[in-house]
């Protein structure tokens, strides 16, 4: 199908992009276009104005920042492929380089962006699991300046993030981690989207585990029912198995043509155990 008519702008700075967004009531930001363009072609989205971020070069970077303690900062327009091939991330935030190659195919990874995927908040997207497990922080720019939001507050509903229509996600901030991380997913065969995806960070120093789960329910979640009984404990295989059994506690699993609610809950439990075991075996 052909999208409905729209005005097209290609600003070269974030300020200009924000100004353009504010000028139209029904404007949308375009990043890699791998979610927005299909939605426009199907006329599920019919924005009157498109603000293409493709020429704002300072939204695309991966670096280590020493501001507020050492951490990794990634510009929202950084592509999945740039993350996949980053030696800095492989060394300092290996969960991201493990996850990125599992997204879609080479075309999707070459165009699709980290920021676009997170803002889009597709319940089957992979990045939200990692953002939750690593307790990422998001910097959002708007007409009144910048604000930061924690991962647990960022995913609001199915296809709805904390980013408002007149705002732009600018940067994602993540901790530097050891190798004891893992991402395990059960993928939809054709697209690669997660039917269940579990990211685990076993923080051996703090004797704590953080788990992000995507694909299973309408919005991604931190599996606190798994995390809490493990805090401060020596992680034995029995303890991991018992805690993983709680991976879908308190959530309502999705039930659709890809998988029943019961099967999704089962996948959450099994993949939670696998992700923790794998993370434990590393680093
Ligand atoms: C065939 C196919 C297979 C795929 N497989 C997978 C998969 O296995 N796993 C997976 O996770 N994803 C998958 N995807 C989705 C892919 O990762 C997309 O790249 C991603 O969902 C959207 O990123 P984008 O940069 O293309 O964003 P766009 O499509 O350009 O934008 C998506 C939405 O986010 C908004 N937006 C984008 N950037 C910003 C920003 N910086 N600030 C504010 N709003 C913004 C847009 O306005 C729009 O509403 C697949 C897509 C396709 C087409």
mmCIF file of C-alpha atoms and ligand atoms in Angstrom:
data_model
loop_
_atom_site.group_PDB
_atom_site.id
_atom_site.type_symbol
_atom_site.label_atom_id
_atom_site.label_comp_id
_atom_site.label_asym_id
_atom_site.label_seq_id
_atom_site.Cartn_x
_atom_site.Cartn_y
_atom_site.Cartn_z
ATOM 1 C CA UNK A 1 0.000 0.000 0.000
ATOM 2 C CA UNK A 2 0.949 3.626 -0.375
ATOM 3 C CA UNK A 3 1.137 5.883 2.695
ATOM 4 C CA UNK A 4 -1.172 8.870 2.935
ATOM 5 C CA UNK A 5 0.367 12.263 2.082
ATOM 6 C CA UNK A 6 2.738 13.927 4.513
ATOM 7 C CA UNK A 7 5.197 16.819 4.732
ATOM 8 C CA UNK A 8 8.808 15.732 5.013
ATOM 9 C CA UNK A 9 11.598 17.501 6.931
ATOM 10 C CA UNK A 10 15.222 16.505 7.361
ATOM 11 C CA UNK A 11 16.717 18.709 10.098
ATOM 12 C CA UNK A 12 20.429 18.715 10.906
ATOM 13 C CA UNK A 13 20.185 19.464 14.632
ATOM 14 C CA UNK A 14 18.182 18.171 17.577
ATOM 15 C CA UNK A 15 16.857 21.679 18.361
ATOM 16 C CA UNK A 16 15.568 22.092 14.824
ATOM 17 C CA UNK A 17 13.944 18.629 14.977
ATOM 18 C CA UNK A 18 12.199 19.524 18.249
ATOM 19 C CA UNK A 19 10.983 22.827 16.778
ATOM 20 C CA UNK A 20 9.546 21.037 13.728
ATOM 21 C CA UNK A 21 7.870 18.425 15.940
ATOM 22 C CA UNK A 22 6.257 21.187 17.974
ATOM 23 C CA UNK A 23 4.907 22.964 14.885
ATOM 24 C CA UNK A 24 2.601 20.184 13.711
ATOM 25 C CA UNK A 25 -0.088 18.468 15.747
ATOM 26 C CA UNK A 26 0.377 15.162 14.039
ATOM 27 C CA UNK A 27 4.124 14.903 13.451
ATOM 28 C CA UNK A 28 6.239 11.780 13.810
ATOM 29 C CA UNK A 29 9.936 11.241 14.059
ATOM 30 C CA UNK A 30 11.528 8.885 11.508
ATOM 31 C CA UNK A 31 14.615 6.890 12.561
ATOM 32 C CA UNK A 32 15.429 3.665 10.669
ATOM 33 C CA UNK A 33 11.864 3.433 9.358
ATOM 34 C CA UNK A 34 11.654 -0.339 9.862
ATOM 35 C CA UNK A 35 8.584 -0.084 12.071
ATOM 36 C CA UNK A 36 7.137 3.306 11.105
ATOM 37 C CA UNK A 37 7.233 2.908 7.307
ATOM 38 C CA UNK A 38 5.377 -0.451 7.257
ATOM 39 C CA UNK A 39 2.796 1.039 9.644
ATOM 40 C CA UNK A 40 2.379 4.028 7.295
ATOM 41 C CA UNK A 41 2.045 1.779 4.254
ATOM 42 C CA UNK A 42 -0.707 -0.146 6.003
ATOM 43 C CA UNK A 43 -2.175 3.232 7.066
ATOM 44 C CA UNK A 44 -2.043 2.166 10.689
ATOM 45 C CA UNK A 45 -0.097 5.422 11.130
ATOM 46 C CA UNK A 46 -0.977 8.503 9.069
ATOM 47 C CA UNK A 47 1.245 11.317 10.310
ATOM 48 C CA UNK A 48 0.817 14.696 8.594
ATOM 49 C CA UNK A 49 4.500 15.540 9.103
ATOM 50 C CA UNK A 50 7.621 13.385 9.166
ATOM 51 C CA UNK A 51 10.752 14.654 10.908
ATOM 52 C CA UNK A 52 13.633 12.483 9.680
ATOM 53 C CA UNK A 53 16.497 12.267 12.207
ATOM 54 C CA UNK A 54 18.857 10.719 9.639
ATOM 55 C CA UNK A 55 20.983 13.854 9.175
ATOM 56 C CA UNK A 56 21.509 14.578 12.864
ATOM 57 C CA UNK A 57 24.910 12.969 13.060
ATOM 58 C CA UNK A 58 25.439 13.665 16.762
ATOM 59 C CA UNK A 59 22.626 11.241 17.668
ATOM 60 C CA UNK A 60 24.730 8.315 16.520
ATOM 61 C CA UNK A 61 27.590 7.226 18.813
ATOM 62 C CA UNK A 62 28.771 4.617 21.272
ATOM 63 C CA UNK A 63 31.217 5.734 23.941
ATOM 64 C CA UNK A 64 32.361 5.340 27.492
ATOM 65 C CA UNK A 65 31.466 8.326 29.645
ATOM 66 C CA UNK A 66 33.056 9.248 32.962
ATOM 67 C CA UNK A 67 30.263 11.689 33.883
ATOM 68 C CA UNK A 68 28.510 10.464 37.029
ATOM 69 C CA UNK A 69 30.773 7.376 37.248
ATOM 70 C CA UNK A 70 31.983 5.260 34.352
ATOM 71 C CA UNK A 71 29.221 4.059 32.056
ATOM 72 C CA UNK A 72 28.324 3.412 28.432
ATOM 73 C CA UNK A 73 26.323 6.012 26.509
ATOM 74 C CA UNK A 74 24.689 5.306 23.157
ATOM 75 C CA UNK A 75 23.006 7.818 20.838
ATOM 76 C CA UNK A 76 19.412 6.958 19.934
ATOM 77 C CA UNK A 77 20.165 6.797 16.180
ATOM 78 C CA UNK A 78 22.855 4.136 16.594
ATOM 79 C CA UNK A 79 21.905 1.122 14.469
ATOM 80 C CA UNK A 80 21.596 -2.464 15.636
ATOM 81 C CA UNK A 81 24.580 -3.321 13.399
ATOM 82 C CA UNK A 82 26.779 -0.604 14.923
ATOM 83 C CA UNK A 83 26.056 -2.093 18.339
ATOM 84 C CA UNK A 84 26.651 -5.649 17.121
ATOM 85 C CA UNK A 85 30.080 -4.699 15.756
ATOM 86 C CA UNK A 86 31.281 -2.455 18.589
ATOM 87 C CA UNK A 87 34.464 -3.691 20.237
ATOM 88 C CA UNK A 88 33.906 -1.274 23.140
ATOM 89 C CA UNK A 89 30.542 -2.901 23.876
ATOM 90 C CA UNK A 90 31.874 -6.415 23.388
ATOM 91 C CA UNK A 91 34.376 -5.634 26.104
ATOM 92 C CA UNK A 92 32.328 -3.448 28.481
ATOM 93 C CA UNK A 93 28.650 -4.195 27.907
ATOM 94 C CA UNK A 94 28.584 -7.656 26.300
ATOM 95 C CA UNK A 95 24.833 -8.208 26.714
ATOM 96 C CA UNK A 96 24.269 -5.736 23.860
ATOM 97 C CA UNK A 97 26.646 -7.409 21.399
ATOM 98 C CA UNK A 98 25.085 -10.772 22.207
ATOM 99 C CA UNK A 99 21.541 -9.511 21.606
ATOM 100 C CA UNK A 100 21.991 -7.309 18.510
ATOM 101 C CA UNK A 101 22.782 -10.100 15.967
ATOM 102 C CA UNK A 102 19.551 -11.868 16.973
ATOM 103 C CA UNK A 103 17.404 -8.990 15.660
ATOM 104 C CA UNK A 104 15.647 -9.598 12.316
ATOM 105 C CA UNK A 105 18.050 -9.848 9.386
ATOM 106 C CA UNK A 106 21.016 -7.873 8.013
ATOM 107 C CA UNK A 107 18.779 -5.247 6.350
ATOM 108 C CA UNK A 108 16.825 -4.616 9.541
ATOM 109 C CA UNK A 109 20.008 -4.365 11.584
ATOM 110 C CA UNK A 110 21.628 -1.974 9.099
ATOM 111 C CA UNK A 111 18.740 0.524 9.180
ATOM 112 C CA UNK A 112 16.916 -0.074 12.473
ATOM 113 C CA UNK A 113 18.042 1.950 15.460
ATOM 114 C CA UNK A 114 18.278 1.327 19.188
ATOM 115 C CA UNK A 115 16.218 4.449 19.935
ATOM 116 C CA UNK A 116 13.546 3.634 17.345
ATOM 117 C CA UNK A 117 13.069 0.158 18.734
ATOM 118 C CA UNK A 118 12.837 1.348 22.354
ATOM 119 C CA UNK A 119 10.404 4.205 21.648
ATOM 120 C CA UNK A 120 8.255 1.985 19.445
ATOM 121 C CA UNK A 121 7.843 -0.369 22.456
ATOM 122 C CA UNK A 122 6.742 -3.352 20.400
ATOM 123 C CA UNK A 123 5.959 -6.096 22.942
ATOM 124 C CA UNK A 124 8.056 -8.535 20.871
ATOM 125 C CA UNK A 125 11.142 -6.293 20.530
ATOM 126 C CA UNK A 126 14.431 -7.554 21.940
ATOM 127 C CA UNK A 127 16.110 -4.385 23.295
ATOM 128 C CA UNK A 128 13.630 -3.777 26.136
ATOM 129 C CA UNK A 129 14.754 -7.006 27.853
ATOM 130 C CA UNK A 130 18.369 -5.807 27.933
ATOM 131 C CA UNK A 131 17.403 -2.254 28.944
ATOM 132 C CA UNK A 132 15.476 -3.636 31.937
ATOM 133 C CA UNK A 133 18.086 -6.199 33.007
ATOM 134 C CA UNK A 134 20.801 -3.522 32.912
ATOM 135 C CA UNK A 135 18.587 -0.858 34.533
ATOM 136 C CA UNK A 136 19.242 1.545 31.644
ATOM 137 C CA UNK A 137 18.575 5.261 31.873
ATOM 138 C CA UNK A 138 17.026 7.175 28.979
ATOM 139 C CA UNK A 139 17.627 10.848 28.240
ATOM 140 C CA UNK A 140 14.657 12.433 26.509
ATOM 141 C CA UNK A 141 14.790 15.899 24.918
ATOM 142 C CA UNK A 142 11.662 18.044 24.696
ATOM 143 C CA UNK A 143 10.536 21.651 24.263
ATOM 144 C CA UNK A 144 11.289 22.392 27.927
ATOM 145 C CA UNK A 145 14.732 20.785 28.089
ATOM 146 C CA UNK A 146 15.908 17.286 28.933
ATOM 147 C CA UNK A 147 14.685 14.690 31.416
ATOM 148 C CA UNK A 148 15.847 11.224 32.307
ATOM 149 C CA UNK A 149 13.732 8.134 32.828
ATOM 150 C CA UNK A 150 14.684 4.736 34.268
ATOM 151 C CA UNK A 151 13.970 1.598 32.233
ATOM 152 C CA UNK A 152 11.310 0.438 34.717
ATOM 153 C CA UNK A 153 9.332 3.649 34.020
ATOM 154 C CA UNK A 154 10.052 3.837 30.288
ATOM 155 C CA UNK A 155 7.770 1.084 28.939
ATOM 156 C CA UNK A 156 4.253 2.292 29.669
ATOM 157 C CA UNK A 157 1.932 0.066 27.664
ATOM 158 C CA UNK A 158 1.875 -2.043 24.509
ATOM 159 C CA UNK A 159 3.472 0.184 21.795
ATOM 160 C CA UNK A 160 3.728 3.096 24.210
ATOM 161 C CA UNK A 161 6.858 4.417 25.842
ATOM 162 C CA UNK A 162 7.416 7.392 28.139
ATOM 163 C CA UNK A 163 8.478 9.530 25.141
ATOM 164 C CA UNK A 164 5.739 12.079 24.359
ATOM 165 C CA UNK A 165 4.797 13.093 20.771
ATOM 166 C CA UNK A 166 6.734 16.394 21.081
ATOM 167 C CA UNK A 167 9.858 14.700 22.522
ATOM 168 C CA UNK A 168 12.880 12.866 21.105
ATOM 169 C CA UNK A 169 14.837 10.092 22.788
ATOM 170 C CA UNK A 170 18.435 11.337 22.687
ATOM 171 C CA UNK A 171 20.622 8.913 24.615
ATOM 172 C CA UNK A 172 20.596 5.532 26.376
ATOM 173 C CA UNK A 173 22.929 5.076 29.363
ATOM 174 C CA UNK A 174 24.044 1.678 30.577
ATOM 175 C CA UNK A 175 26.380 0.296 33.208
ATOM 176 C CA UNK A 176 29.711 -1.275 32.422
ATOM 177 C CA UNK A 177 29.255 -4.941 33.276
ATOM 178 C CA UNK A 178 31.351 -8.073 33.587
ATOM 179 C CA UNK A 179 30.790 -10.996 31.194
ATOM 180 C CA UNK A 180 28.206 -12.686 33.448
ATOM 181 C CA UNK A 181 25.247 -11.672 31.275
ATOM 182 C CA UNK A 182 23.110 -13.572 28.766
ATOM 183 C CA UNK A 183 20.199 -13.119 26.369
ATOM 184 C CA UNK A 184 18.149 -16.150 25.364
ATOM 185 C CA UNK A 185 15.096 -15.981 23.138
ATOM 186 C CA UNK A 186 12.507 -18.120 21.464
ATOM 187 C CA UNK A 187 12.038 -16.299 18.172
ATOM 188 C CA UNK A 188 9.226 -16.079 15.681
ATOM 189 C CA UNK A 189 10.753 -17.959 12.747
ATOM 190 C CA UNK A 190 9.987 -15.500 9.919
ATOM 191 C CA UNK A 191 10.764 -12.156 11.547
ATOM 192 C CA UNK A 192 13.043 -13.018 14.458
ATOM 193 C CA UNK A 193 10.819 -11.076 16.878
ATOM 194 C CA UNK A 194 10.775 -12.504 20.414
ATOM 195 C CA UNK A 195 7.934 -14.772 21.470
ATOM 196 C CA UNK A 196 9.871 -14.911 24.726
ATOM 197 C CA UNK A 197 13.216 -13.219 25.316
ATOM 198 C CA UNK A 198 15.043 -13.181 28.640
ATOM 199 C CA UNK A 199 18.060 -11.033 29.503
ATOM 200 C CA UNK A 200 19.935 -11.850 32.694
ATOM 201 C CA UNK A 201 22.698 -10.029 34.528
ATOM 202 C CA UNK A 202 24.263 -12.048 37.337
ATOM 203 C CA UNK A 203 26.064 -9.470 39.434
ATOM 204 C CA UNK A 204 28.363 -11.763 41.384
ATOM 205 C CA UNK A 205 29.931 -8.879 43.299
ATOM 206 C CA UNK A 206 26.580 -7.565 44.578
ATOM 207 C CA UNK A 207 25.168 -11.108 44.898
ATOM 208 C CA UNK A 208 22.141 -10.043 42.906
ATOM 209 C CA UNK A 209 20.488 -10.990 39.628
ATOM 210 C CA UNK A 210 18.460 -8.699 37.372
ATOM 211 C CA UNK A 211 16.136 -10.143 34.744
ATOM 212 C CA UNK A 212 14.334 -8.384 31.865
ATOM 213 C CA UNK A 213 11.657 -10.289 29.952
ATOM 214 C CA UNK A 214 10.155 -9.347 26.589
ATOM 215 C CA UNK A 215 7.643 -10.932 24.218
ATOM 216 C CA UNK A 216 5.616 -12.606 26.949
ATOM 217 C CA UNK A 217 3.201 -9.845 27.965
ATOM 218 C CA UNK A 218 1.870 -6.560 26.554
ATOM 219 C CA UNK A 219 4.857 -4.713 27.970
ATOM 220 C CA UNK A 220 8.315 -5.931 28.920
ATOM 221 C CA UNK A 221 8.961 -6.404 32.624
ATOM 222 C CA UNK A 222 11.580 -6.906 35.322
ATOM 223 C CA UNK A 223 11.062 -10.377 36.792
ATOM 224 C CA UNK A 224 11.226 -9.244 40.429
ATOM 225 C CA UNK A 225 9.526 -12.468 41.582
ATOM 226 C CA UNK A 226 12.636 -14.281 40.307
ATOM 227 C CA UNK A 227 15.148 -11.685 41.481
ATOM 228 C CA UNK A 228 13.992 -11.223 45.090
ATOM 229 C CA UNK A 229 14.517 -14.759 46.446
ATOM 230 C CA UNK A 230 18.018 -14.825 44.910
ATOM 231 C CA UNK A 231 19.288 -11.601 46.484
ATOM 232 C CA UNK A 232 22.344 -12.189 48.703
ATOM 233 C CA UNK A 233 22.325 -15.954 48.035
ATOM 234 C CA UNK A 234 24.890 -18.304 46.563
ATOM 235 C CA UNK A 235 23.347 -19.262 43.205
ATOM 236 C CA UNK A 236 22.989 -23.036 43.085
ATOM 237 C CA UNK A 237 21.311 -24.885 40.177
ATOM 238 C CA UNK A 238 18.386 -25.786 42.507
ATOM 239 C CA UNK A 239 17.889 -22.167 43.565
ATOM 240 C CA UNK A 240 18.006 -20.959 39.959
ATOM 241 C CA UNK A 241 15.448 -23.584 38.927
ATOM 242 C CA UNK A 242 13.103 -22.745 41.797
ATOM 243 C CA UNK A 243 13.338 -18.980 41.191
ATOM 244 C CA UNK A 244 12.833 -19.354 37.413
ATOM 245 C CA UNK A 245 9.492 -21.039 38.080
ATOM 246 C CA UNK A 246 8.254 -17.563 39.099
ATOM 247 C CA UNK A 247 9.228 -15.875 35.800
ATOM 248 C CA UNK A 248 5.636 -15.192 34.775
ATOM 249 C CA UNK A 249 4.199 -14.581 38.260
ATOM 250 C CA UNK A 250 1.897 -11.570 38.412
ATOM 251 C CA UNK A 251 1.796 -10.940 34.662
ATOM 252 C CA UNK A 252 -0.819 -11.668 32.031
ATOM 253 C CA UNK A 253 0.846 -13.526 29.150
ATOM 254 C CA UNK A 254 -0.222 -12.619 25.598
ATOM 255 C CA UNK A 255 -2.335 -15.127 23.737
ATOM 256 C CA UNK A 256 -2.134 -14.842 19.934
ATOM 257 C CA UNK A 257 -1.515 -16.777 16.729
ATOM 258 C CA UNK A 258 2.198 -17.091 17.544
ATOM 259 C CA UNK A 259 1.794 -18.713 20.972
ATOM 260 C CA UNK A 260 -0.845 -19.379 23.615
ATOM 261 C CA UNK A 261 -0.651 -17.656 27.000
ATOM 262 C CA UNK A 262 0.212 -20.972 28.627
ATOM 263 C CA UNK A 263 3.075 -21.647 26.212
ATOM 264 C CA UNK A 264 4.461 -18.108 26.653
ATOM 265 C CA UNK A 265 4.463 -18.514 30.439
ATOM 266 C CA UNK A 266 6.297 -21.824 30.012
ATOM 267 C CA UNK A 267 8.842 -20.193 27.671
ATOM 268 C CA UNK A 268 9.428 -17.406 30.180
ATOM 269 C CA UNK A 269 10.263 -19.923 32.915
ATOM 270 C CA UNK A 270 12.490 -22.140 30.754
ATOM 271 C CA UNK A 271 14.373 -19.238 29.147
ATOM 272 C CA UNK A 272 14.803 -17.522 32.489
ATOM 273 C CA UNK A 273 16.568 -20.595 33.849
ATOM 274 C CA UNK A 274 18.699 -20.921 30.702
ATOM 275 C CA UNK A 275 19.664 -17.241 30.717
ATOM 276 C CA UNK A 276 20.723 -17.335 34.366
ATOM 277 C CA UNK A 277 22.674 -20.570 33.937
ATOM 278 C CA UNK A 278 24.443 -19.172 30.884
ATOM 279 C CA UNK A 279 25.244 -15.868 32.606
ATOM 280 C CA UNK A 280 26.533 -17.754 35.663
ATOM 281 C CA UNK A 281 28.856 -19.837 33.492
ATOM 282 C CA UNK A 282 30.483 -16.696 32.072
ATOM 283 C CA UNK A 283 32.972 -14.290 33.533
HETATM 284 C C1 LIG B 1 11.315 -7.850 8.888
HETATM 285 C C2 LIG B 1 11.577 -7.230 10.226
HETATM 286 C C3 LIG B 1 12.081 -8.034 11.240
HETATM 287 C C4 LIG B 1 12.320 -7.478 12.503
HETATM 288 N N1 LIG B 1 12.797 -8.296 13.502
HETATM 289 C C5 LIG B 1 13.007 -7.781 14.722
HETATM 290 C C6 LIG B 1 13.503 -8.611 15.776
HETATM 291 O O1 LIG B 1 13.801 -9.798 15.618
HETATM 292 N N2 LIG B 1 13.683 -8.037 16.980
HETATM 293 C C7 LIG B 1 13.419 -6.702 17.215
HETATM 294 O O2 LIG B 1 13.598 -6.242 18.329
HETATM 295 N N3 LIG B 1 12.975 -5.906 16.234
HETATM 296 C C8 LIG B 1 12.761 -6.400 15.007
HETATM 297 N N4 LIG B 1 12.319 -5.588 14.001
HETATM 298 C C9 LIG B 1 12.071 -4.155 14.300
HETATM 299 C C10 LIG B 1 13.347 -3.360 14.047
HETATM 300 O O3 LIG B 1 14.245 -3.610 15.097
HETATM 301 C C11 LIG B 1 13.094 -1.834 13.970
HETATM 302 O O4 LIG B 1 14.298 -1.297 13.591
HETATM 303 C C12 LIG B 1 12.662 -1.146 15.245
HETATM 304 O O5 LIG B 1 11.516 -1.667 15.801
HETATM 305 C C13 LIG B 1 12.332 0.325 15.009
HETATM 306 O O6 LIG B 1 13.493 1.043 14.832
HETATM 307 P P1 LIG B 1 13.609 2.091 13.668
HETATM 308 O O7 LIG B 1 14.885 2.801 13.889
HETATM 309 O O8 LIG B 1 13.404 1.428 12.379
HETATM 310 O O9 LIG B 1 12.403 3.116 14.025
HETATM 311 P P2 LIG B 1 11.223 3.798 13.130
HETATM 312 O O10 LIG B 1 10.512 2.722 12.407
HETATM 313 O O11 LIG B 1 11.857 4.871 12.308
HETATM 314 O O12 LIG B 1 10.396 4.435 14.280
HETATM 315 C C14 LIG B 1 9.622 3.630 15.158
HETATM 316 C C15 LIG B 1 8.811 4.534 16.101
HETATM 317 O O13 LIG B 1 9.658 5.194 17.036
HETATM 318 C C16 LIG B 1 9.603 6.613 16.886
HETATM 319 N N5 LIG B 1 10.997 7.068 17.049
HETATM 320 C C17 LIG B 1 12.089 6.557 16.429
HETATM 321 N N6 LIG B 1 13.214 7.107 16.920
HETATM 322 C C18 LIG B 1 12.821 8.010 17.863
HETATM 323 C C19 LIG B 1 13.529 8.878 18.745
HETATM 324 N N7 LIG B 1 14.879 8.919 18.772
HETATM 325 N N8 LIG B 1 12.808 9.667 19.581
HETATM 326 C C20 LIG B 1 11.450 9.626 19.570
HETATM 327 N N9 LIG B 1 10.737 8.795 18.777
HETATM 328 C C21 LIG B 1 11.411 7.993 17.938
HETATM 329 C C22 LIG B 1 8.994 6.866 15.515
HETATM 330 O O14 LIG B 1 8.302 8.085 15.473
HETATM 331 C C23 LIG B 1 8.063 5.674 15.379
HETATM 332 O O15 LIG B 1 6.873 5.907 16.060
HETATM 333 C C24 LIG B 1 12.064 -6.103 12.733
HETATM 334 C C25 LIG B 1 11.576 -5.291 11.700
HETATM 335 C C26 LIG B 1 11.332 -5.847 10.459
HETATM 336 C C27 LIG B 1 10.823 -4.951 9.354
#
